[in-house]
Short mmCIF file of C-alpha atoms in Angstrom, two decimals:
data_model
loop_
_atom_site.label_atom_id
_atom_site.label_comp_id
_atom_site.label_asym_id
_atom_site.label_seq_id
_atom_site.Cartn_x
_atom_site.Cartn_y
_atom_site.Cartn_z
CA MET A 1242 123.33 107.15 51.48
CA ALA A 1243 122.11 104.05 49.63
CA ALA A 1244 120.95 101.01 51.61
CA GLY A 1245 123.84 98.73 52.51
CA GLN A 1246 126.45 101.35 51.65
CA VAL A 1247 129.25 101.68 54.21
CA SER A 1248 129.90 105.21 55.45
CA ARG A 1249 133.31 106.70 54.69
CA PHE A 1250 132.91 109.33 57.39
CA LEU A 1251 136.13 108.84 59.36
CA PRO A 1252 137.40 112.07 60.92
CA PRO A 1253 140.60 111.82 62.96
CA THR A 1254 140.11 111.23 66.68
CA THR A 1255 140.46 114.48 68.58
CA HIS A 1256 140.34 115.51 72.23
CA LEU A 1257 140.22 119.21 71.36
CA TRP A 1258 136.88 120.90 70.82
CA LEU A 1259 134.87 124.07 71.29
CA GLY A 1260 131.82 124.42 73.51
CA SER A 1261 129.22 127.17 73.25
CA ALA A 1262 126.68 128.48 75.73
CA ASP A 1263 124.95 131.70 76.65
CA PRO A 1264 127.65 133.89 78.26
CA ASP A 1265 125.54 134.23 81.41
CA PHE A 1266 125.36 130.44 81.73
CA LEU A 1267 128.86 129.48 80.57
CA ASP A 1268 129.88 128.65 84.15
CA LEU A 1269 127.08 126.08 84.35
CA ALA A 1270 128.00 124.68 80.93
CA ARG A 1271 131.57 124.21 82.16
CA ARG A 1272 130.23 122.32 85.17
CA GLU A 1273 128.38 120.00 82.79
CA ILE A 1274 131.58 119.38 80.86
CA ALA A 1275 133.52 118.71 84.05
CA ALA A 1276 130.84 116.27 85.20
CA ALA A 1277 131.24 114.30 81.96
CA ASP A 1278 135.05 114.51 82.00
CA PRO A 1279 136.66 115.56 85.31
CA GLU A 1280 140.07 115.73 83.59
CA ALA A 1281 138.93 118.29 81.01
CA VAL A 1282 141.08 121.43 80.76
CA PHE A 1283 139.44 124.72 79.79
CA GLN A 1284 140.99 127.60 77.89
CA PRO A 1285 138.97 130.80 78.41
CA LEU A 1286 138.48 132.95 75.33
CA PRO A 1287 137.63 136.43 76.62
CA GLU A 1288 137.38 137.81 73.08
CA ALA A 1289 134.65 135.24 72.32
CA PRO A 1290 131.81 135.49 74.88
CA GLY A 1291 130.05 132.18 75.42
CA LEU A 1292 132.83 130.12 73.82
CA VAL A 1293 135.35 127.86 75.55
CA ARG A 1294 138.18 125.73 74.14
CA VAL A 1295 138.35 122.30 75.77
CA CYS A 1296 141.05 119.65 75.93
CA SER A 1297 139.32 116.54 77.28
CA GLN A 1298 140.52 113.11 78.31
CA ARG A 1299 137.53 111.57 76.55
CA SER A 1300 137.43 112.01 72.80
CA PHE A 1301 135.03 114.42 71.15
CA ALA A 1302 133.15 111.51 69.56
CA ASP A 1303 132.79 109.75 72.92
CA LEU A 1304 131.42 112.84 74.66
CA ALA A 1305 129.11 113.62 71.74
CA GLN A 1306 127.66 110.12 71.88
CA ALA A 1307 127.02 110.41 75.61
CA TRP A 1308 125.34 113.80 75.23
CA GLN A 1309 123.18 112.61 72.36
CA ALA A 1310 121.63 110.09 74.76
CA ASN A 1311 121.36 112.54 77.67
CA PRO A 1312 121.75 116.14 76.44
CA PRO A 1313 123.21 118.77 78.74
CA ILE A 1314 121.03 121.71 79.73
CA PHE A 1315 123.34 124.70 79.34
CA LEU A 1316 125.96 123.50 76.85
CA ARG A 1317 124.28 124.54 73.62
CA HIS A 1318 126.68 123.44 70.88
CA ILE A 1319 129.95 121.53 70.50
CA CYS A 1320 132.27 121.07 67.54
CA PRO A 1321 135.63 119.29 67.18
CA ILE A 1322 138.96 120.91 66.42
CA HIS A 1323 140.88 119.07 63.70
CA GLN A 1324 142.79 122.07 62.37
CA GLU A 1325 144.12 124.99 64.39
CA ARG A 1326 145.76 127.77 62.43
CA GLN A 1327 147.29 131.19 63.00
CA LEU A 1328 146.60 133.10 59.78
CA ASP A 1329 148.04 136.23 58.21
CA GLU A 1330 145.20 136.40 55.70
CA ILE A 1331 141.73 134.87 55.81
CA SER A 1332 142.11 134.04 52.10
CA LEU A 1333 144.69 131.41 53.11
CA LEU A 1334 142.07 129.38 55.00
CA ARG A 1335 141.69 125.92 53.46
CA LEU A 1336 140.83 122.40 54.61
CA ASP A 1337 143.91 120.19 54.79
CA GLN A 1338 144.12 116.86 52.98
CA ASN A 1339 143.53 114.73 56.08
CA LEU A 1340 140.25 116.50 56.77
CA LEU A 1341 139.13 116.37 53.15
CA ALA A 1342 139.84 112.63 53.08
CA ALA A 1343 137.58 112.12 56.11
CA ILE A 1344 134.51 113.67 54.45
CA ASP A 1345 131.98 111.13 53.21
CA PRO A 1346 131.12 111.92 49.55
CA ALA A 1347 127.75 110.17 49.95
CA LEU A 1348 126.58 112.40 52.82
CA SER A 1349 125.29 115.95 52.46
CA PHE A 1350 127.39 118.63 54.11
CA SER A 1351 127.34 122.23 55.19
CA VAL A 1352 129.98 124.72 56.30
CA GLN A 1353 129.10 126.70 59.43
CA THR A 1354 131.29 129.70 60.19
CA ARG A 1355 131.28 131.91 63.27
CA ARG A 1356 133.49 134.92 63.79
CA PHE A 1357 134.59 136.83 66.87
CA GLY A 1358 136.41 140.15 66.93
CA LYS A 1359 136.88 142.66 64.14
CA LEU A 1360 136.95 140.85 60.80
CA ASN A 1361 136.11 142.20 57.37
CA VAL A 1362 135.08 138.81 56.03
CA LYS A 1363 131.48 137.63 56.29
CA PRO A 1364 130.65 134.07 57.42
CA PHE A 1365 128.86 133.30 54.15
CA GLN A 1366 132.04 134.16 52.21
CA VAL A 1367 134.04 131.61 54.19
CA ASN A 1368 131.23 129.08 53.86
CA ALA A 1369 131.14 129.51 50.09
CA ALA A 1370 134.92 129.21 49.63
CA LEU A 1371 135.27 126.04 51.71
CA ALA A 1372 132.11 124.48 50.27
CA GLU A 1373 133.54 124.97 46.80
CA GLN A 1374 136.75 123.22 47.88
CA VAL A 1375 134.77 120.24 49.25
CA MET A 1376 132.53 119.88 46.21
CA ALA A 1377 135.48 120.11 43.82
CA THR A 1378 137.68 117.70 45.78
CA VAL A 1379 135.27 115.24 47.43
CA GLY A 1380 132.00 115.68 45.57
CA SER A 1381 129.71 115.69 48.60
CA PRO A 1382 126.34 117.39 47.99
CA LEU A 1383 125.97 120.79 49.65
CA GLN A 1384 122.87 121.10 51.84
CA VAL A 1385 122.81 124.20 54.01
CA LYS A 1386 119.69 123.22 55.95
CA ASP A 1387 119.72 119.92 57.87
CA PRO A 1388 123.04 118.56 56.53
CA GLN A 1389 124.33 115.15 57.59
CA GLN A 1390 127.92 116.27 58.16
CA VAL A 1391 129.18 119.70 59.18
CA ILE A 1392 132.46 121.52 58.75
CA SER A 1393 132.61 123.94 61.67
CA VAL A 1394 134.78 127.04 61.37
CA VAL A 1395 135.46 129.50 64.19
CA LEU A 1396 137.47 132.65 63.49
CA LEU A 1397 138.88 134.73 66.32
CA ALA A 1398 140.57 138.08 65.76
CA SER A 1399 142.52 139.39 68.75
CA SER A 1400 145.58 141.45 69.60
CA THR A 1401 147.73 138.38 68.88
CA GLY A 1402 146.39 137.95 65.36
CA LEU A 1403 143.83 135.84 63.55
CA ARG A 1404 143.19 132.33 64.79
CA ALA A 1405 141.07 129.72 63.01
CA TRP A 1406 139.66 126.42 64.25
CA LEU A 1407 138.15 123.90 61.86
CA GLY A 1408 136.55 120.53 62.53
CA LEU A 1409 134.42 117.85 60.89
CA SER A 1410 131.53 116.10 62.60
CA LEU A 1411 128.16 114.59 61.97
CA ALA A 1412 125.46 117.20 62.49
CA ALA A 1413 123.87 115.01 65.18
CA GLN A 1414 127.08 115.14 67.23
CA ASN A 1415 127.01 118.92 67.67
CA LEU A 1416 123.98 119.11 70.03
CA SER A 1417 122.44 121.60 67.60
CA THR A 1418 122.31 121.69 63.81
CA TRP A 1419 122.69 125.49 63.98
CA ALA A 1420 126.13 127.11 64.17
CA GLY A 1421 126.86 127.72 67.83
CA GLY A 1422 123.32 126.64 68.67
CA VAL A 1423 122.11 130.06 67.49
CA HIS A 1424 118.66 129.15 66.22
CA ARG A 1425 117.17 132.02 64.22
CA PHE A 1426 113.72 132.42 62.74
CA ARG A 1427 112.44 134.92 60.23
CA ARG A 1428 110.14 137.48 61.83
CA ASP A 1429 106.52 136.97 60.82
CA PRO A 1430 104.67 140.24 60.02
CA ASP A 1431 101.77 138.90 62.13
CA GLN A 1432 104.00 138.19 65.13
CA ILE A 1433 102.39 139.15 68.43
CA SER A 1434 105.42 138.85 70.71
CA ARG A 1435 109.05 137.74 70.65
CA ALA A 1436 108.03 134.90 72.97
CA GLU A 1437 106.81 133.13 69.84
CA PHE A 1438 110.43 132.35 68.95
CA LYS A 1439 110.81 130.38 72.20
CA LEU A 1440 107.93 128.09 71.30
CA LEU A 1441 109.03 127.69 67.69
CA GLU A 1442 112.50 126.66 68.87
CA ALA A 1443 111.10 124.30 71.51
CA ILE A 1444 108.88 122.61 68.92
CA GLN A 1445 111.93 121.90 66.75
CA VAL A 1446 114.42 121.00 69.49
CA PHE A 1447 112.08 118.69 71.42
CA ARG A 1448 110.10 117.52 68.38
CA VAL A 1449 106.88 118.38 70.16
CA PRO A 1450 104.01 116.24 68.78
CA LEU A 1451 101.30 118.45 67.27
CA GLN A 1452 98.56 116.27 65.84
CA PRO A 1453 96.04 117.99 63.55
CA GLY A 1454 93.07 119.22 65.55
CA GLY A 1455 94.81 118.54 68.85
CA ARG A 1456 93.56 120.19 72.01
CA ALA A 1457 96.11 122.57 73.53
CA LEU A 1458 95.99 124.48 76.81
CA ASP A 1459 97.97 127.74 76.97
CA LEU A 1460 98.45 128.89 80.57
CA GLY A 1461 99.36 132.56 80.99
CA ALA A 1462 98.44 133.07 77.36
CA ALA A 1463 98.29 136.89 77.08
CA PRO A 1464 99.04 138.62 74.80
CA GLY A 1465 98.67 135.44 72.74
CA GLY A 1466 101.93 134.75 70.92
CA TRP A 1467 102.04 131.08 71.85
CA SER A 1468 98.33 130.66 71.10
CA ARG A 1469 98.93 132.10 67.63
CA ILE A 1470 101.74 129.60 66.96
CA LEU A 1471 99.51 126.75 68.15
CA ARG A 1472 96.78 127.85 65.74
CA LEU A 1473 99.30 127.91 62.89
CA HIS A 1474 99.99 124.26 63.76
CA GLY A 1475 96.31 123.35 63.57
CA GLN A 1476 95.61 123.17 67.31
CA GLN A 1477 92.33 123.96 69.06
CA VAL A 1478 93.46 126.30 71.82
CA THR A 1479 92.15 126.97 75.30
CA ALA A 1480 93.86 130.19 76.40
CA VAL A 1481 93.89 130.99 80.12
CA ASP A 1482 94.88 134.45 81.36
CA PRO A 1483 93.09 137.26 83.24
CA ALA A 1484 94.48 139.75 80.71
CA GLU A 1485 93.15 140.32 77.20
CA LEU A 1486 94.54 138.61 74.13
CA ASP A 1487 95.75 140.54 71.12
CA GLU A 1488 92.81 141.85 69.12
CA ARG A 1489 93.88 139.76 66.10
CA LEU A 1490 93.01 136.60 68.07
CA ARG A 1491 89.69 137.66 69.57
CA HIS A 1492 87.59 136.46 66.66
CA ASP A 1493 89.47 133.20 66.07
CA ALA A 1494 86.92 130.41 66.56
CA GLY A 1495 89.79 128.03 67.31
CA ILE A 1496 90.71 129.91 70.50
CA CYS A 1497 88.58 129.80 73.64
CA HIS A 1498 89.80 132.45 76.09
CA HIS A 1499 89.09 132.09 79.81
CA ARG A 1500 89.86 135.32 81.67
CA LEU A 1501 90.92 133.51 84.82
CA SER A 1502 94.10 132.68 86.66
CA ALA A 1503 95.49 129.22 85.99
CA GLN A 1504 94.60 128.20 89.55
CA ALA A 1505 90.99 129.36 89.16
CA TYR A 1506 90.69 127.55 85.84
CA LEU A 1507 92.04 124.34 87.40
CA ALA A 1508 89.35 124.52 90.10
CA ARG A 1509 86.71 124.34 87.36
CA CYS A 1510 87.86 120.80 86.46
CA PRO A 1511 88.98 121.38 82.86
CA GLY A 1512 88.90 118.59 80.28
CA GLN A 1513 91.72 116.64 78.68
CA PHE A 1514 94.44 118.08 76.48
CA HIS A 1515 97.08 116.75 74.11
CA LEU A 1516 99.44 119.63 74.91
CA ILE A 1517 99.81 121.98 77.89
CA LEU A 1518 101.97 125.11 77.71
CA ASN A 1519 103.11 127.37 80.53
CA ASP A 1520 105.16 130.54 80.01
CA MET A 1521 104.02 132.32 83.17
CA ARG A 1522 106.33 134.61 85.12
CA MET A 1523 106.35 133.01 88.55
CA ASP A 1524 108.68 131.18 90.90
CA GLY A 1525 109.87 128.02 89.19
CA ARG A 1526 108.88 125.74 92.04
CA ALA A 1527 105.39 127.22 92.23
CA SER A 1528 105.08 126.84 88.46
CA ALA A 1529 106.19 123.20 88.74
CA HIS A 1530 103.55 122.48 91.40
CA LEU A 1531 100.94 124.02 89.10
CA MET A 1532 102.04 121.86 86.16
CA ALA A 1533 101.95 118.77 88.36
CA ALA A 1534 98.39 119.68 89.32
CA PHE A 1535 97.44 119.90 85.63
CA ALA A 1536 99.12 116.55 84.80
CA PRO A 1537 95.88 114.52 85.24
CA HIS A 1538 94.36 116.67 82.48
CA LEU A 1539 97.04 115.63 79.99
CA GLU A 1540 96.27 112.75 77.64
CA PRO A 1541 98.38 109.59 78.29
CA GLN A 1542 100.61 110.27 75.26
CA GLY A 1543 100.40 114.03 75.68
CA ALA A 1544 103.23 116.51 76.21
CA ALA A 1545 103.84 119.76 78.03
CA VAL A 1546 106.24 122.65 77.51
CA MET A 1547 107.05 125.16 80.23
CA THR A 1548 109.64 127.84 80.83
CA LEU A 1549 111.44 127.96 84.15
CA LYS A 1550 112.61 131.36 85.32
CA LEU A 1551 115.91 130.98 87.17
CA PRO A 1552 116.99 133.42 89.90
CA HIS A 1553 120.41 135.06 89.74
CA GLN A 1554 121.49 133.12 92.83
CA HIS A 1555 121.16 129.41 93.64
CA ARG A 1556 120.20 128.60 90.05
CA LEU A 1557 121.10 124.91 90.22
CA ARG A 1558 119.33 124.42 93.53
CA VAL A 1559 116.10 125.90 92.17
CA LEU A 1560 116.46 123.80 89.02
CA ARG A 1561 116.95 120.56 90.95
CA GLN A 1562 113.99 121.31 93.22
CA THR A 1563 111.81 122.09 90.21
CA LEU A 1564 112.77 118.88 88.41
CA ASP A 1565 112.06 116.86 91.55
CA ILE A 1566 108.57 118.37 91.77
CA LEU A 1567 107.85 117.71 88.10
CA GLY A 1568 109.31 114.21 88.18
CA SER A 1569 106.52 112.99 90.44
CA ALA A 1570 103.94 113.76 87.74
CA PHE A 1571 105.90 113.52 84.48
CA PRO A 1572 108.20 110.48 84.06
CA VAL A 1573 109.95 112.12 81.09
CA VAL A 1574 111.58 115.47 81.78
CA ARG A 1575 114.01 117.18 79.40
CA ALA A 1576 115.52 120.60 79.98
CA ARG A 1577 117.46 122.89 77.65
CA HIS A 1578 118.61 126.47 77.69
CA LEU A 1579 117.43 127.45 74.23
CA PHE A 1580 118.87 130.29 72.20
CA HIS A 1581 115.67 132.32 72.64
CA ASN A 1582 115.65 131.80 76.40
CA ARG A 1583 117.19 134.52 78.53
CA SER A 1584 117.30 134.02 82.31
CA GLU A 1585 115.19 130.90 81.94
CA ILE A 1586 115.28 127.39 80.54
CA THR A 1587 112.65 125.41 78.68
CA LEU A 1588 111.34 122.09 79.99
CA TYR A 1589 109.71 119.38 77.89
CA LEU A 1590 107.46 117.01 79.81
CA GLN A 1591 105.76 113.77 78.78
CA LYS A 1592 103.69 111.13 80.50
CA GLY A 1593 105.14 108.37 78.33
CA ILE A 1594 107.92 105.84 78.97
CA PRO A 1595 110.16 106.93 81.89
CA ALA A 1596 113.59 108.26 80.98
CA PRO A 1597 116.32 110.10 82.90
CA HIS A 1598 116.13 113.88 82.71
CA SER A 1599 119.05 116.07 81.68
CA SER A 1600 121.98 116.27 84.07
CA THR A 1601 122.04 119.12 86.56
CA THR A 1602 125.44 118.36 88.05
#
């Protein structure tokens, strides 16, 4: 949009929307929604695991604004409902005139389609058909990656027929720029472990600062997936783990491997680091105490990323206790259940300006 130009993005106010989370954490996502709007009414969608239809007292735009400032942990993606249709044929799916009129022709757009149930149509086919309608009618530029405005489409096939929900929002309102918060990466032939995807997603979601030549500490590094990603981002890596690293990393001069436990390495009074990572499999509270002990070795403007393994029971209690432990050493604490997390969440820690951490209500 040109400087001084007034946005024409004016979607109708709606109190209907769809929320997405990992199916195993949908109950906690619903608690986050209820904390933000106690009057919210939920419609379960058993045919669509991880998806819930919400009718809230607060508008979608109001909730989205609040969550932009203080993102929820378990609610991964939200999108408004402006059209709700029962369809006989998917070919009949079109954007109505009110929704087309709300699209800003000066802002880039993308169509993001998800489907649930048995459907012969592919998401990209729906995306292409609706994108063509927008470009022909409104003239907005199509930009699949990092669009400014998003048309969200959810298709649900069930015993009662085919249902479609459509909505228009700014990409920033949806909590994630990926459809449903499903953040996918292409597999690198040199990939060492699937854990690499967790770090790649965390770097994007939290905008982790990675200055060229920065000093990074990778605790529990073996087999070395996170260390490899750090090297690809130009970091000088200190890898700490009693186990061996993948043989492809052993001759990398940018990786110094200490075959010690994290506790033993800490006792040696390590130096200062711009970034500290921790993906160790241990009790979350013990891991938090360890990170707090390493905090003095983080540069003043440094950052840390750690995964927190949550037990099947008392998940919120463990999470609150962990955040309390970390809060004493790291004023800035953000937590998100990323797409590549399983029974864990990812925490982003900074020693910068204090800010409230994500809600754990």
